[in-house]
PDB file of C-alpha atoms in Angstrom:
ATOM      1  CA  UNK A1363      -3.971 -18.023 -26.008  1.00  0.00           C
ATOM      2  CA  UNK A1364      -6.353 -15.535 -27.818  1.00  0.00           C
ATOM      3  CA  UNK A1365      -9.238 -16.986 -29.580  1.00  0.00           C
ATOM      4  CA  UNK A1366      -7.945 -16.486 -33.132  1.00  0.00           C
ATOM      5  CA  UNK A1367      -5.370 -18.805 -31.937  1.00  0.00           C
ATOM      6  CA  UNK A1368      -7.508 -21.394 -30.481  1.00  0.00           C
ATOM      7  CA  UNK A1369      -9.782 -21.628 -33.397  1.00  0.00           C
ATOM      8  CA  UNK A1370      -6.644 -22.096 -35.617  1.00  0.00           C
ATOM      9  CA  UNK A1371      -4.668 -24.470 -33.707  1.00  0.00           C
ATOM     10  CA  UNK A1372      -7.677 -26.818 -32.910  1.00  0.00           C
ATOM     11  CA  UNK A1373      -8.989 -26.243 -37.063  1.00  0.00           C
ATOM     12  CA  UNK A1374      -5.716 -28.270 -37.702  1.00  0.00           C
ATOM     13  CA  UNK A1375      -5.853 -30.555 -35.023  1.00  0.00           C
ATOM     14  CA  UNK A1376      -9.681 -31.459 -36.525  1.00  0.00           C
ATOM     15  CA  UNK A1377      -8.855 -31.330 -40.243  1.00  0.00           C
ATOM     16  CA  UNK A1378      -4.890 -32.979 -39.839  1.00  0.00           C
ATOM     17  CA  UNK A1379      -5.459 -34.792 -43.150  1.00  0.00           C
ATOM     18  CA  UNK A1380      -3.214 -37.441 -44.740  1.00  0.00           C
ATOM     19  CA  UNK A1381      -0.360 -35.202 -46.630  1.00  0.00           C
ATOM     20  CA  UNK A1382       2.024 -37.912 -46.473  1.00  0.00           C
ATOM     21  CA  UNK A1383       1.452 -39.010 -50.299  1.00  0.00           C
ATOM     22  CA  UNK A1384       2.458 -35.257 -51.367  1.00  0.00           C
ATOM     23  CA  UNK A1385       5.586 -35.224 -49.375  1.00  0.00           C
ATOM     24  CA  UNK A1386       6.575 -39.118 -51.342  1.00  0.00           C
ATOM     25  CA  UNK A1387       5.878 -36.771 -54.492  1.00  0.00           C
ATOM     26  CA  UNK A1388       8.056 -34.450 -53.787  1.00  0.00           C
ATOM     27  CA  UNK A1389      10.500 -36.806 -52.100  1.00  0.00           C
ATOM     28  CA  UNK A1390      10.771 -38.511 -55.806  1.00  0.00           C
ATOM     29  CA  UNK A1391      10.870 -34.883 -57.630  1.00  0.00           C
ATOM     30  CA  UNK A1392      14.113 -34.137 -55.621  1.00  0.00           C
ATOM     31  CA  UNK A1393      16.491 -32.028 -57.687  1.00  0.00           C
ATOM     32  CA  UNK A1394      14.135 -32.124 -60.969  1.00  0.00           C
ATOM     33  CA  UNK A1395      12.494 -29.196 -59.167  1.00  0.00           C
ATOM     34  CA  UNK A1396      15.011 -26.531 -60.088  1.00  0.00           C
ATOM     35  CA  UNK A1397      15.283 -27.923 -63.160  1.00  0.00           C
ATOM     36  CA  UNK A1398      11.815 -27.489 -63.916  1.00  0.00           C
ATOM     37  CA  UNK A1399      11.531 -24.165 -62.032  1.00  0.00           C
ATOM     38  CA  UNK A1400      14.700 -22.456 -63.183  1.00  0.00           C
ATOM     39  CA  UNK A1401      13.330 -18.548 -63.260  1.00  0.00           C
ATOM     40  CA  UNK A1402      11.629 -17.838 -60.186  1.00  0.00           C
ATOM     41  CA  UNK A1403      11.222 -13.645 -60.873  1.00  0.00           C
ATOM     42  CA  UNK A1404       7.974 -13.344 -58.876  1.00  0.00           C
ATOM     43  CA  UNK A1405       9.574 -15.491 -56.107  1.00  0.00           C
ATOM     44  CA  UNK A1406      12.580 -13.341 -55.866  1.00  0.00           C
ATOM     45  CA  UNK A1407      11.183 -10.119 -56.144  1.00  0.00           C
ATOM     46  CA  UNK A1408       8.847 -10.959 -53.338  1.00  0.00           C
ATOM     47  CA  UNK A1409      11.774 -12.024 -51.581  1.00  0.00           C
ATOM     48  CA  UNK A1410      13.729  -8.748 -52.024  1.00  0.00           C
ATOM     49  CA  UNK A1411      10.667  -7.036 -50.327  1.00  0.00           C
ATOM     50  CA  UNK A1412      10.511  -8.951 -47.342  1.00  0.00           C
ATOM     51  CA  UNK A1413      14.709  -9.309 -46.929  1.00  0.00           C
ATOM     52  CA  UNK A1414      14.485  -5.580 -47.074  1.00  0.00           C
ATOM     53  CA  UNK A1415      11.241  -4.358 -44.948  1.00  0.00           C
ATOM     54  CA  UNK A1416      12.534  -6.037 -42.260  1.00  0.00           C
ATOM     55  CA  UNK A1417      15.253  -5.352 -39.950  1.00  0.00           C
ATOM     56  CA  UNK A1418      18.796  -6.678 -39.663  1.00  0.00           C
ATOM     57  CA  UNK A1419      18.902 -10.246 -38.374  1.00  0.00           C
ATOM     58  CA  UNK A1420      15.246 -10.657 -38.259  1.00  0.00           C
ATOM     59  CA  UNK A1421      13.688 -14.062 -37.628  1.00  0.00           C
ATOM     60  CA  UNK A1422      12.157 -15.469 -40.704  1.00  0.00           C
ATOM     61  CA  UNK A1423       9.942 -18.810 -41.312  1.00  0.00           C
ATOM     62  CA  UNK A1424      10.476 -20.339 -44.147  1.00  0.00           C
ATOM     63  CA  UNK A1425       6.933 -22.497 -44.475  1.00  0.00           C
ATOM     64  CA  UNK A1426       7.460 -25.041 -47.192  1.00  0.00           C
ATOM     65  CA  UNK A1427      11.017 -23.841 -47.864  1.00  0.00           C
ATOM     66  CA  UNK A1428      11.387 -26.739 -50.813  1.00  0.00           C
ATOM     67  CA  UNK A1429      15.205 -26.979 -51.983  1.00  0.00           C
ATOM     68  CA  UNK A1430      15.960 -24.119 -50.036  1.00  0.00           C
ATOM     69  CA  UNK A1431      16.281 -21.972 -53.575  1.00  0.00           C
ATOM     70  CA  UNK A1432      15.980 -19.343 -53.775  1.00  0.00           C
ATOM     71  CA  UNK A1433      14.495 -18.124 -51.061  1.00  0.00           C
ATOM     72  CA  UNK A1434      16.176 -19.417 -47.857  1.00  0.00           C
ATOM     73  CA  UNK A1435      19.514 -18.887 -49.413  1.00  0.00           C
ATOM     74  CA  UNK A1436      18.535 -15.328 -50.412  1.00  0.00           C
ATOM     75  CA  UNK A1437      16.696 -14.008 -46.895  1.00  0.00           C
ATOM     76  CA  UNK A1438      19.861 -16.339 -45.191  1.00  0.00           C
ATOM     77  CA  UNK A1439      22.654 -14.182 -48.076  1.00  0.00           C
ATOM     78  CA  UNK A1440      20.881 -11.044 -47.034  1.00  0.00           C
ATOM     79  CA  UNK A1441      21.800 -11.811 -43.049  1.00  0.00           C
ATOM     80  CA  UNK A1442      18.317 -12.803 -41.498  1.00  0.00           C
ATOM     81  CA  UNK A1443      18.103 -15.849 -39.455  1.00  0.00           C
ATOM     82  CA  UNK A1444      16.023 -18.408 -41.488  1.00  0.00           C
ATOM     83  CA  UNK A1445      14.313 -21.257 -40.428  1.00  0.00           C
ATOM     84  CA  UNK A1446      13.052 -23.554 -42.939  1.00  0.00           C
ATOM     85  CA  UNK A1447      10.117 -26.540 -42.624  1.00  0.00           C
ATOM     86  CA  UNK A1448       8.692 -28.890 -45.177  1.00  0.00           C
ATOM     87  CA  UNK A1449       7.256 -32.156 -45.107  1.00  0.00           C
ATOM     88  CA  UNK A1450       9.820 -33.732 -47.562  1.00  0.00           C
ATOM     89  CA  UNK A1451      12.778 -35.480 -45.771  1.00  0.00           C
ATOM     90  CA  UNK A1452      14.282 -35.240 -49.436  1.00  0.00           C
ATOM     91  CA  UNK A1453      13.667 -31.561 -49.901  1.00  0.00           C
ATOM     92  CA  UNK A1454      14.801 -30.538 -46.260  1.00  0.00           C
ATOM     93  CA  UNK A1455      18.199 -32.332 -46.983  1.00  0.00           C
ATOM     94  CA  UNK A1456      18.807 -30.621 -50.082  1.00  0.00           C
ATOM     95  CA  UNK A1457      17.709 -27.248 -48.453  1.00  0.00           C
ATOM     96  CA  UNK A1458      20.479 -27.876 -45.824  1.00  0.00           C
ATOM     97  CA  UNK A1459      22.899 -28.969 -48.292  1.00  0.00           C
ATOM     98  CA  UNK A1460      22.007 -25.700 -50.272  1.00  0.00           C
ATOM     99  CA  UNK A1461      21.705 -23.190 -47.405  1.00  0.00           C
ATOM    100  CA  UNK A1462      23.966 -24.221 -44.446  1.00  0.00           C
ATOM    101  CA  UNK A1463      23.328 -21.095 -42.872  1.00  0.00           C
ATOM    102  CA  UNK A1464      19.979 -21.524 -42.411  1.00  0.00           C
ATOM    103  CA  UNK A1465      17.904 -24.212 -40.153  1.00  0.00           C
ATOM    104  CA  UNK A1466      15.679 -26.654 -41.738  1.00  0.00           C
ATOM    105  CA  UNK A1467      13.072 -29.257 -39.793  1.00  0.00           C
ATOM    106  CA  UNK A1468      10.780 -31.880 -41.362  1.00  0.00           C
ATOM    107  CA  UNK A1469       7.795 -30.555 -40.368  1.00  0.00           C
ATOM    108  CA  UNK A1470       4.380 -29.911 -41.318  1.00  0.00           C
ATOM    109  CA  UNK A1471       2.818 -26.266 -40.776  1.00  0.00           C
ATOM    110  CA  UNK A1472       0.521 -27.692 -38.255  1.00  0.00           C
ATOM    111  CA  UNK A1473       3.460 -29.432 -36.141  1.00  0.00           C
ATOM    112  CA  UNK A1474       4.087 -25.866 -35.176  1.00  0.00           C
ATOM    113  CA  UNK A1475       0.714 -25.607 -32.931  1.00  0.00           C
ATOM    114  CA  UNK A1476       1.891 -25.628 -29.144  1.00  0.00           C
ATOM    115  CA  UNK A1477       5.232 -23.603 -29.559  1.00  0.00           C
ATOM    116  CA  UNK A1478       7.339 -26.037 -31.793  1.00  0.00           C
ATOM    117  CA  UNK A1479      10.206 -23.760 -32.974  1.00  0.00           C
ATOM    118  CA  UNK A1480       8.706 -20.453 -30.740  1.00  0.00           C
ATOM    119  CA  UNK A1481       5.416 -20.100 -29.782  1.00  0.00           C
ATOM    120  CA  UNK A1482       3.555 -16.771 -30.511  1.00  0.00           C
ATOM    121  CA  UNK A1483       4.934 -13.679 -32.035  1.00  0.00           C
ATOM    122  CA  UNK A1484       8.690 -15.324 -32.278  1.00  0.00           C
ATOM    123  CA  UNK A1485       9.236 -14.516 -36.029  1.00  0.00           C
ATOM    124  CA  UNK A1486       9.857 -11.671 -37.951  1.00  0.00           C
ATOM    125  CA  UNK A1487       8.282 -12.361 -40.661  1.00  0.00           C
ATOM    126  CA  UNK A1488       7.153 -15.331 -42.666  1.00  0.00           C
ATOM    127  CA  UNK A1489       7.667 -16.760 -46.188  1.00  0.00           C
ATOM    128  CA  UNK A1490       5.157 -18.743 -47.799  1.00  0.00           C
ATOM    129  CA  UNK A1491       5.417 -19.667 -51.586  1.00  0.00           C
ATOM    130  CA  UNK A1492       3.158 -22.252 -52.749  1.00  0.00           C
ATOM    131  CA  UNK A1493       2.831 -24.205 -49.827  1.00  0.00           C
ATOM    132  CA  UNK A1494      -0.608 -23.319 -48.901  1.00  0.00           C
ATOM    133  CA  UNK A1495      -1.992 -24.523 -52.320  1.00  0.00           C
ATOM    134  CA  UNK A1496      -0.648 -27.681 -51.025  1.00  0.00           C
ATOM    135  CA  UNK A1497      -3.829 -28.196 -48.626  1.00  0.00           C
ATOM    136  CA  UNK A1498      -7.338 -28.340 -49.052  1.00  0.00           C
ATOM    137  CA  UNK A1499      -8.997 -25.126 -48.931  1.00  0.00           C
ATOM    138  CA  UNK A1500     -10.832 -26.439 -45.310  1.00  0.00           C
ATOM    139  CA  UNK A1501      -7.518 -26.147 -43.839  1.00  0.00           C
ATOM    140  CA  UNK A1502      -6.534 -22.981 -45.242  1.00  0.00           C
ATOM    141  CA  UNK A1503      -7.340 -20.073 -42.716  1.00  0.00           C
ATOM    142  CA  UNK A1504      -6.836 -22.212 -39.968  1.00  0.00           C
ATOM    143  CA  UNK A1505      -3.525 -22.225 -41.142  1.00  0.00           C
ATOM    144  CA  UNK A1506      -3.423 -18.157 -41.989  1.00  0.00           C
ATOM    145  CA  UNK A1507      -4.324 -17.888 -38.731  1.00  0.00           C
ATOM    146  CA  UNK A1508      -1.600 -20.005 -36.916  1.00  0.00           C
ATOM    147  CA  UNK A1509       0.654 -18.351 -39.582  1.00  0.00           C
ATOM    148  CA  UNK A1510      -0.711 -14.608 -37.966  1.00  0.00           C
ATOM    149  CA  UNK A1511      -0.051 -15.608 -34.359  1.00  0.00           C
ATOM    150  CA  UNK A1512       3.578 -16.350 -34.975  1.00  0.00           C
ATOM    151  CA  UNK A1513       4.447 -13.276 -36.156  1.00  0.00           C
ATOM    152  CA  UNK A1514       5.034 -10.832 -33.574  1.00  0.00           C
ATOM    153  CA  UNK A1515       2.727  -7.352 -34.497  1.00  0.00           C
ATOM    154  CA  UNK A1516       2.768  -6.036 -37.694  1.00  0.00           C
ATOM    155  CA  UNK A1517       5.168  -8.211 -38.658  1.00  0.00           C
ATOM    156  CA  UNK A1518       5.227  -9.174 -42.347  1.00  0.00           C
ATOM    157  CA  UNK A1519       4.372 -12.325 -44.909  1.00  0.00           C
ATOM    158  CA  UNK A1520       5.164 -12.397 -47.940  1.00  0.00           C
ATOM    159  CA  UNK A1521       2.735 -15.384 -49.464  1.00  0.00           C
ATOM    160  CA  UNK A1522       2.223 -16.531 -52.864  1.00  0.00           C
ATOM    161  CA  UNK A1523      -0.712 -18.759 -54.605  1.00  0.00           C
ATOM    162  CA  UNK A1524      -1.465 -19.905 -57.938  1.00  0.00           C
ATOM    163  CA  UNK A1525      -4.672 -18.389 -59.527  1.00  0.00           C
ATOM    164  CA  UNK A1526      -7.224 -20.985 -59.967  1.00  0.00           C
ATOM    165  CA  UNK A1527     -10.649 -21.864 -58.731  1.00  0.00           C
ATOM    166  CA  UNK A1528     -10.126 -25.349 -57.231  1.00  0.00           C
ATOM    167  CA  UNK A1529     -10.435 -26.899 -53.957  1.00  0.00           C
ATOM    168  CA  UNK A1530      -7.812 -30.322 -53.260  1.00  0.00           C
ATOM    169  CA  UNK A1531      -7.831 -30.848 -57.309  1.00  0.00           C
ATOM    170  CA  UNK A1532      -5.588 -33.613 -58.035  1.00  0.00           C
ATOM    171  CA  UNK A1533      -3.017 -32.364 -60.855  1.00  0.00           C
ATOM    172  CA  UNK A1534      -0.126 -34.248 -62.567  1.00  0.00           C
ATOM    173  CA  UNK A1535       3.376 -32.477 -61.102  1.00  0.00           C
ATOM    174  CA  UNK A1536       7.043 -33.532 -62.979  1.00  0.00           C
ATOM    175  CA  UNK A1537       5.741 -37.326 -63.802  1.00  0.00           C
ATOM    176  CA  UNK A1538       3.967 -37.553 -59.989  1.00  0.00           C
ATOM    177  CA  UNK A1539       0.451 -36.543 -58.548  1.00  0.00           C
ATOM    178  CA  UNK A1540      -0.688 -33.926 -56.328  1.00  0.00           C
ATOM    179  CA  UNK A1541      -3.452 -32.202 -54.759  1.00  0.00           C
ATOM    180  CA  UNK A1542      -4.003 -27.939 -54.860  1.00  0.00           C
ATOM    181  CA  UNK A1543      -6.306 -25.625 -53.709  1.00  0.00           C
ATOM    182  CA  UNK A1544      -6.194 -22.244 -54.954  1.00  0.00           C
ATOM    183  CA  UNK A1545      -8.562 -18.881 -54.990  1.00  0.00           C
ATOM    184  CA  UNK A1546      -9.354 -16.433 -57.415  1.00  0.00           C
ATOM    185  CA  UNK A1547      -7.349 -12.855 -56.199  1.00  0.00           C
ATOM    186  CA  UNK A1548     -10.617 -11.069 -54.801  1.00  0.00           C
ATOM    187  CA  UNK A1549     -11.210 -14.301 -52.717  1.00  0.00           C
ATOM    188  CA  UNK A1550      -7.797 -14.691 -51.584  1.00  0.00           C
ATOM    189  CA  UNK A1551      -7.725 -10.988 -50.450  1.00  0.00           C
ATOM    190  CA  UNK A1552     -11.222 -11.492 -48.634  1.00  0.00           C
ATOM    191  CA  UNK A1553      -9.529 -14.870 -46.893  1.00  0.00           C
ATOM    192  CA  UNK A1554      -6.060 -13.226 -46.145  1.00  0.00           C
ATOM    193  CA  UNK A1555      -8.062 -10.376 -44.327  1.00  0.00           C
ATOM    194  CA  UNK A1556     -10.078 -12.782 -42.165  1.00  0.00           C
ATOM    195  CA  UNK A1557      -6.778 -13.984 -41.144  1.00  0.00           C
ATOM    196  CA  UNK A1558      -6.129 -10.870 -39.826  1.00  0.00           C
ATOM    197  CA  UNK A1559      -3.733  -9.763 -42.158  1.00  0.00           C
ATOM    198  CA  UNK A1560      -3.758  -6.536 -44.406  1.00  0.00           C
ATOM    199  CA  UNK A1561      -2.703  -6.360 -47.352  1.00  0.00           C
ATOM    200  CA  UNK A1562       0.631  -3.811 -48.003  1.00  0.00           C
ATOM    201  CA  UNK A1563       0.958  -5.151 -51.846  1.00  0.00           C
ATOM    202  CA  UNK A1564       0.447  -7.228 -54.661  1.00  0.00           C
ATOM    203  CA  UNK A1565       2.126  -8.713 -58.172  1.00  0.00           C
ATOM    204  CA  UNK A1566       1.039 -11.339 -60.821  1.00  0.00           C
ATOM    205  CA  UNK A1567       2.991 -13.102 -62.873  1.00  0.00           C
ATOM    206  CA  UNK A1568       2.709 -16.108 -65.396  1.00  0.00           C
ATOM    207  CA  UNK A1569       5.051 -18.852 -65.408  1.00  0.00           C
ATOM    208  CA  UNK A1570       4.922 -21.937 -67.179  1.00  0.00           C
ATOM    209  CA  UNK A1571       7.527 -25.060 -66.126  1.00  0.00           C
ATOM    210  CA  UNK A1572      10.428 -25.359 -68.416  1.00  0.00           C
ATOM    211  CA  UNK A1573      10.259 -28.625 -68.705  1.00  0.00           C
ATOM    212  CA  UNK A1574       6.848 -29.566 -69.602  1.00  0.00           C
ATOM    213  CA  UNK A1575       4.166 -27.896 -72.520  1.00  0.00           C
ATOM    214  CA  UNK A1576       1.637 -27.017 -69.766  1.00  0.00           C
ATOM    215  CA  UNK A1577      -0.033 -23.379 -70.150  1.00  0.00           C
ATOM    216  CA  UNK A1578       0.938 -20.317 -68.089  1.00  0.00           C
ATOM    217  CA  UNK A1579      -0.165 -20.590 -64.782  1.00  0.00           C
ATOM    218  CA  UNK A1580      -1.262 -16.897 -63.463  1.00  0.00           C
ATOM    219  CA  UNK A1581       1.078 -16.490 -59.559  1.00  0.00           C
ATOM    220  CA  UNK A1582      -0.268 -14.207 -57.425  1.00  0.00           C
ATOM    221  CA  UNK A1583       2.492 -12.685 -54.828  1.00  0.00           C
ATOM    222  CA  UNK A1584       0.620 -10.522 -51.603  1.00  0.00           C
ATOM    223  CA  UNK A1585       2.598  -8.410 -49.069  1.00  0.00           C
ATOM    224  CA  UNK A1586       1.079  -8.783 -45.695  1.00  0.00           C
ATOM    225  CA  UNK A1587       1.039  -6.939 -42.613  1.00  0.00           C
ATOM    226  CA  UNK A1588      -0.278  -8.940 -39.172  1.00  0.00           C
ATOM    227  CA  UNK A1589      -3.434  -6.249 -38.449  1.00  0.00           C
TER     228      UNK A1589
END
């Protein structure tokens, strides 16, 4: 095991925090999700990119995969082989239920230290939409870096984060609570890159819920390559 994989599979094992209340908020969101969330353009453009950079029937993690919409069922309709996680029992059933060609575990992105699913360089490439946000920002390159050693070289991650300068801030979400971390862009490049990833390209969107009055949150969407 090289040391950037050491450091990032023991970071987890030392900062495995108590996620369980965010997966019981999701778990109660269930289908509202979509319904809140019904344009996902930054999502699916992203998406596009990394269905079409890589090559036919690649591997693809899904980390966080939600309902399984859009992106599953669009890297899955595009004829990679997808395999979803996510921490809600709830969200993994309707991700099966909405993309039967894929495979989807309850799992947490630091259940895959010690070769759960593949061990190093077994995927293609890697999705990650908001699921990062979900931990504190302590926990955050350890789990770039686990993220880098599963990709085999220069394969590709597409990764998106919401804009903000907070560290495990606890929001209101659809009616339930949660905690996000997020980085300003010129930190999350600088964090990215000390992953060991390079940057290939970049988009920003804002997007507001359509269900609620909240403000525009700003998305950012980064191409990766594993250096």
């Amino acid at each position: 095991m090289s040391a950037t994989s050491y450091d990032a599979y023991e970071g987890l094992n030392r900062l495995a925090l108590d996620r369980a209340g965010q997966a019981e908020a999701f778990d109660a969101i269930g289908d509202a999700y979509e319904a809140a969330f019904p344009h996902k353009d930054g999502q699916i453009a992203s998406g596009d990119w990394l269905a079409g950079a890589l090559p036919a029937g690649a591997r693809i993690l899904d980390a966080g995969c939600g309902t399984g919409l859009p992106t599953a069922r669009q890297l899955s309709g595009a004829g990679h082989r997808v395999v979803g996680i996510d921490l809600s029992p709830t969200m993994v059933k309707l991700a099966r239920d909405n993309v039967p060609g894929a495979e989807f575990h309850r799992l947490d992105i630091a259940d895959l230290r010690g070769g759960r699913l593949g061990g190093a360089g077994s995927f293609d490439g890697i999705a990650a939409y908001f699921s990062l946000l979900m931990m504190p920002r302590a926990e955050i390159p350890y789990a770039l870096g686990m993220l880098h050693d599963l990709l085999r070289p220069e394969g590709l991650m597409a990764l998106a984060m919401v804009e903000a300068d907070v560290d495990d801030f606890t929001i209101p979400f659809l009616g339930k609570s949660i905690r996000v971390s997020g980085y300003l862009r010129d930190d999350l490049r600088r964090v990215v890159h000390d992953a060991g990833f390079d940057v290939v390209g970049e988009d920003s969107y804002a997007y507001a819920p359509a269900s609620t009055d909240v403000p525009p949150e700003i998305q950012l969407f980064m191409h990766l390559r594993r250096a």
